[in-house]
Amino acid sequence: GAVVSQHPSRVICKSGTSVKIECRSLDFQATTMFWYRQFPKQSLMLMATSNEGSKATYEQGVEKDKFLINHASLTLSTLTVTSAHPEDSSFYICSANGFGTRVNEQFFGPGTRLTVL
Amino acid sequence: DAKTTQPTSMDCAEGRAANLPCNHSTISGNEYVYWYRQIHSQGPQYIIHGLKNNETNEMASLIITEDRKSSTLILPHATLRDTAVYYCIVRVASRGGADGLTFGKGTHLIIQP
């Protein structure tokens, strides 16, 4: 149990376009989902915390108008990178908090590799 | 959350126990020690966590010193598939999963055949 999926796994787009990444909890409901970004040879950096039915909370330095987060249901959160530029190329990973006795664990998706040309 | 210190990299022979240390000398009484790992180009995977008692599950064992200022993750019989970056994270676990994780640089464990 506690499987998180992401779609797409890889995307290549032109500069200036917008890209949407989906994060789904497949076999459980997640009250909170998180979005991370990882540049090559670096660690994961938390971008934002997403709660179902409310506005996301962004970490310092992350532009909320550029990285739009929608958490419309307990099993789906989306991250839209608007007007993407080459510096937005990165590995984007979502996670969801667990449930019951595992509520403080986070279950991660497989990641989405974004390349902006 | 308290800061952690881990070695940058470690090697271990296949089939042997891999012991990964983590220092967290500023840990608070209500902070847990969590371990995650990230295999190359994948999302992180939860391994184990503990407060002060030693813990064991099907993946690993976690040994926490009595003063809680350091801990060791033990993979009892390392395989090539255990090659990954291992992250030791200290965090409060009383907010119902509401907080994101702060990842340090982790330890790159390389299992040698």
Short mmCIF file of C-alpha atoms in Angstrom, two decimals:
data_model
loop_
_atom_site.label_atom_id
_atom_site.label_comp_id
_atom_site.label_asym_id
_atom_site.label_seq_id
_atom_site.Cartn_x
_atom_site.Cartn_y
_atom_site.Cartn_z
CA GLY A 1 0.00 0.00 0.00
CA ALA A 2 0.81 3.73 0.02
CA VAL A 3 1.71 4.09 -3.64
CA VAL A 4 2.20 7.52 -5.19
CA SER A 5 2.34 8.02 -8.93
CA GLN A 6 3.42 10.95 -11.07
CA HIS A 7 2.62 11.79 -14.64
CA PRO A 8 4.40 12.37 -16.88
CA SER A 9 7.68 10.75 -15.92
CA ARG A 10 9.58 12.86 -18.41
CA VAL A 11 8.71 15.98 -20.37
CA ILE A 12 10.60 18.15 -22.80
CA CYS A 13 9.12 21.51 -23.68
CA LYS A 14 10.01 24.76 -25.37
CA SER A 15 10.84 27.87 -23.41
CA GLY A 16 7.75 29.91 -22.60
CA THR A 17 5.29 27.03 -22.49
CA SER A 18 3.50 25.72 -19.42
CA VAL A 19 3.81 22.19 -18.12
CA LYS A 20 1.45 20.37 -15.76
CA ILE A 21 2.63 17.53 -13.54
CA GLU A 22 0.15 15.28 -11.75
CA CYS A 23 0.70 13.55 -8.45
CA ARG A 24 -1.73 10.86 -7.33
CA SER A 25 -2.02 8.73 -4.23
CA LEU A 26 -3.28 5.46 -5.69
CA ASP A 27 -4.46 3.43 -2.72
CA PHE A 28 -4.90 5.95 0.06
CA GLN A 29 -6.16 9.44 0.70
CA ALA A 30 -3.59 12.10 1.49
CA THR A 31 -4.59 15.21 3.35
CA THR A 32 -1.25 16.78 2.58
CA MET A 33 0.98 16.52 -0.46
CA PHE A 34 4.37 18.07 -0.95
CA TRP A 35 6.34 19.18 -3.98
CA TYR A 36 10.13 19.00 -4.13
CA ARG A 37 12.68 19.98 -6.75
CA GLN A 38 16.07 18.40 -7.25
CA PHE A 39 18.81 19.83 -9.45
CA PRO A 40 21.63 17.56 -10.70
CA LYS A 41 23.97 16.36 -7.97
CA GLN A 42 21.99 18.23 -5.33
CA SER A 43 19.58 17.21 -2.64
CA LEU A 44 15.81 17.58 -2.70
CA MET A 45 14.46 21.01 -1.86
CA LEU A 46 10.92 21.45 -0.58
CA MET A 47 9.01 23.84 -2.82
CA ALA A 48 5.51 23.85 -1.36
CA THR A 49 3.01 22.10 0.86
CA SER A 50 -0.39 21.38 -0.59
CA ASN A 51 -3.53 20.72 1.44
CA GLU A 52 -6.74 19.49 -0.14
CA GLY A 53 -9.21 22.29 -0.70
CA SER A 54 -6.94 25.13 0.38
CA LYS A 55 -4.16 27.25 -1.02
CA ALA A 56 -0.66 25.83 -1.08
CA THR A 57 2.04 27.11 1.23
CA TYR A 58 5.23 27.98 -0.62
CA GLU A 59 8.77 27.89 0.74
CA GLN A 60 10.80 31.07 0.74
CA GLY A 61 12.17 31.88 -2.67
CA VAL A 62 9.60 29.82 -4.60
CA GLU A 63 7.37 31.96 -6.81
CA LYS A 64 3.75 31.00 -6.31
CA ASP A 65 2.66 32.61 -9.58
CA LYS A 66 5.19 30.55 -11.50
CA PHE A 67 4.59 27.22 -9.79
CA LEU A 68 0.82 26.83 -9.57
CA ILE A 69 -0.38 24.09 -7.26
CA ASN A 70 -3.90 22.71 -7.20
CA HIS A 71 -4.99 20.06 -4.70
CA ALA A 72 -8.55 19.41 -5.79
CA SER A 73 -9.06 16.05 -4.11
CA LEU A 74 -7.58 13.81 -1.46
CA THR A 75 -5.82 11.77 -4.13
CA LEU A 76 -4.63 14.37 -6.66
CA SER A 77 -2.33 17.37 -6.60
CA THR A 78 -1.02 19.12 -9.69
CA LEU A 79 1.98 21.36 -10.21
CA THR A 80 1.96 23.67 -13.22
CA VAL A 81 5.21 25.29 -14.21
CA THR A 82 4.10 28.41 -16.07
CA SER A 83 6.19 30.06 -18.78
CA ALA A 84 8.95 27.55 -18.26
CA HIS A 85 12.55 28.56 -18.90
CA PRO A 86 15.73 26.47 -19.14
CA GLU A 87 16.59 27.24 -15.51
CA ASP A 88 13.38 25.44 -14.50
CA SER A 89 14.79 22.20 -15.88
CA SER A 90 14.92 19.88 -12.91
CA PHE A 91 13.62 16.69 -11.33
CA TYR A 92 10.25 17.38 -9.68
CA ILE A 93 9.12 14.96 -7.01
CA CYS A 94 5.88 14.87 -5.07
CA SER A 95 5.09 13.09 -1.85
CA ALA A 96 2.04 12.44 0.28
CA ASN A 97 1.76 12.07 4.02
CA GLY A 98 0.76 8.68 5.25
CA PHE A 99 -2.28 7.65 7.23
CA GLY A 100 -3.11 6.02 10.53
CA THR A 101 0.04 4.98 12.35
CA ARG A 102 2.07 6.05 9.31
CA VAL A 103 0.79 9.62 9.21
CA ASN A 104 4.25 11.06 9.81
CA GLU A 105 5.85 9.11 6.99
CA GLN A 106 6.01 10.51 3.50
CA PHE A 107 5.49 8.39 0.43
CA PHE A 108 7.22 9.69 -2.65
CA GLY A 109 6.33 9.53 -6.30
CA PRO A 110 8.86 8.40 -8.89
CA GLY A 111 9.57 11.94 -10.04
CA THR A 112 9.15 13.93 -13.25
CA ARG A 113 12.17 15.06 -15.20
CA LEU A 114 11.50 18.39 -16.88
CA THR A 115 13.77 19.66 -19.62
CA VAL A 116 13.10 23.12 -21.00
CA LEU A 117 14.78 23.88 -24.30
CA ASP B 1 14.41 20.71 12.80
CA ALA B 2 17.81 19.74 14.16
CA LYS B 3 20.78 19.59 11.80
CA THR B 4 22.34 16.26 10.87
CA THR B 5 25.85 15.36 9.74
CA GLN B 6 26.60 12.33 7.59
CA PRO B 7 29.68 11.12 5.73
CA THR B 8 29.60 12.05 2.07
CA SER B 9 30.18 8.54 0.82
CA MET B 10 30.81 4.99 1.96
CA ASP B 11 31.67 1.69 0.33
CA CYS B 12 30.49 -1.71 1.49
CA ALA B 13 31.04 -5.20 0.10
CA GLU B 14 28.02 -7.08 -1.15
CA GLY B 15 26.65 -9.44 1.47
CA ARG B 16 28.20 -7.57 4.37
CA ALA B 17 26.40 -5.30 6.81
CA ALA B 18 26.37 -1.63 5.87
CA ASN B 19 26.53 0.71 8.85
CA LEU B 20 25.66 4.31 8.08
CA PRO B 21 26.30 6.86 10.85
CA CYS B 22 24.47 10.10 11.49
CA ASN B 23 25.24 12.81 14.03
CA HIS B 24 22.41 14.95 15.38
CA SER B 25 23.88 16.50 18.51
CA THR B 26 21.25 19.27 18.72
CA ILE B 27 18.25 16.95 18.60
CA SER B 28 15.32 17.93 20.81
CA GLY B 29 13.34 15.64 23.03
CA ASN B 30 10.34 15.57 20.71
CA GLU B 31 12.29 14.99 17.49
CA TYR B 32 12.43 11.65 15.76
CA VAL B 33 15.21 10.27 13.56
CA TYR B 34 14.04 9.29 10.08
CA TRP B 35 15.96 7.54 7.34
CA TYR B 36 15.11 7.71 3.66
CA ARG B 37 17.08 6.59 0.63
CA GLN B 38 17.09 7.66 -2.97
CA ILE B 39 18.17 5.35 -5.72
CA HIS B 40 19.46 7.22 -8.75
CA SER B 41 16.73 9.08 -10.68
CA GLN B 42 13.94 7.79 -8.45
CA GLY B 43 11.86 9.28 -5.67
CA PRO B 44 13.05 8.78 -2.10
CA GLN B 45 11.94 5.71 -0.18
CA TYR B 46 11.14 5.58 3.52
CA ILE B 47 13.32 3.14 5.45
CA ILE B 48 12.78 3.46 9.18
CA HIS B 49 12.37 5.92 12.01
CA GLY B 50 12.73 6.00 15.79
CA LEU B 51 12.64 8.20 18.86
CA LYS B 52 14.98 6.63 21.40
CA ASN B 53 14.57 2.88 21.27
CA ASN B 54 16.30 0.77 18.67
CA GLU B 55 14.03 -0.18 15.81
CA THR B 56 14.05 -2.96 13.26
CA ASN B 57 11.93 -3.67 10.22
CA GLU B 58 12.22 -5.76 7.10
CA MET B 59 14.61 -3.29 5.50
CA ALA B 60 16.97 -2.19 8.24
CA SER B 61 17.77 -1.62 11.88
CA LEU B 62 18.16 1.75 13.56
CA ILE B 63 20.41 2.09 16.55
CA ILE B 64 20.08 5.34 18.51
CA THR B 65 22.62 6.18 21.22
CA GLU B 66 21.39 6.67 24.74
CA ASP B 67 22.01 10.43 24.61
CA ARG B 68 20.27 10.50 21.21
CA LYS B 69 23.04 12.59 19.71
CA SER B 70 23.83 10.06 17.03
CA SER B 71 22.39 7.04 15.31
CA THR B 72 23.38 4.26 12.93
CA LEU B 73 21.35 2.74 10.16
CA ILE B 74 22.25 -0.90 9.57
CA LEU B 75 21.50 -2.79 6.37
CA PRO B 76 22.25 -6.32 7.54
CA HIS B 77 23.10 -7.96 4.21
CA ALA B 78 23.79 -5.32 1.61
CA THR B 79 23.03 -6.06 -2.04
CA LEU B 80 23.91 -4.14 -5.18
CA ARG B 81 20.35 -2.75 -5.19
CA ASP B 82 21.11 -0.98 -1.93
CA THR B 83 23.43 1.43 -3.73
CA ALA B 84 21.76 4.80 -3.13
CA VAL B 85 21.98 8.10 -1.29
CA TYR B 86 20.83 7.65 2.31
CA TYR B 87 19.35 10.61 4.15
CA CYS B 88 19.15 10.95 7.90
CA ILE B 89 16.47 13.49 8.85
CA VAL B 90 15.51 14.72 12.29
CA ARG B 91 12.04 16.14 12.69
CA VAL B 92 9.16 16.64 15.05
CA ALA B 93 6.52 14.02 14.46
CA SER B 94 3.58 15.54 16.29
CA ARG B 95 1.96 17.60 13.55
CA GLY B 96 0.10 14.81 11.82
CA GLY B 97 2.30 14.75 8.76
CA ALA B 98 1.79 18.42 8.00
CA ASP B 99 5.44 19.32 7.50
CA GLY B 100 7.71 18.73 4.54
CA LEU B 101 11.12 17.16 4.91
CA THR B 102 14.45 18.99 5.00
CA PHE B 103 17.00 16.90 3.15
CA GLY B 104 20.72 17.28 3.79
CA LYS B 105 23.39 16.00 1.44
CA GLY B 106 23.10 12.41 2.66
CA THR B 107 25.57 9.54 2.34
CA HIS B 108 26.19 7.97 -1.03
CA LEU B 109 26.46 4.27 -0.23
CA ILE B 110 28.12 2.19 -2.91
CA ILE B 111 27.84 -1.57 -2.64
CA GLN B 112 30.80 -3.27 -4.27
CA PRO B 113 30.38 -6.73 -5.87
#
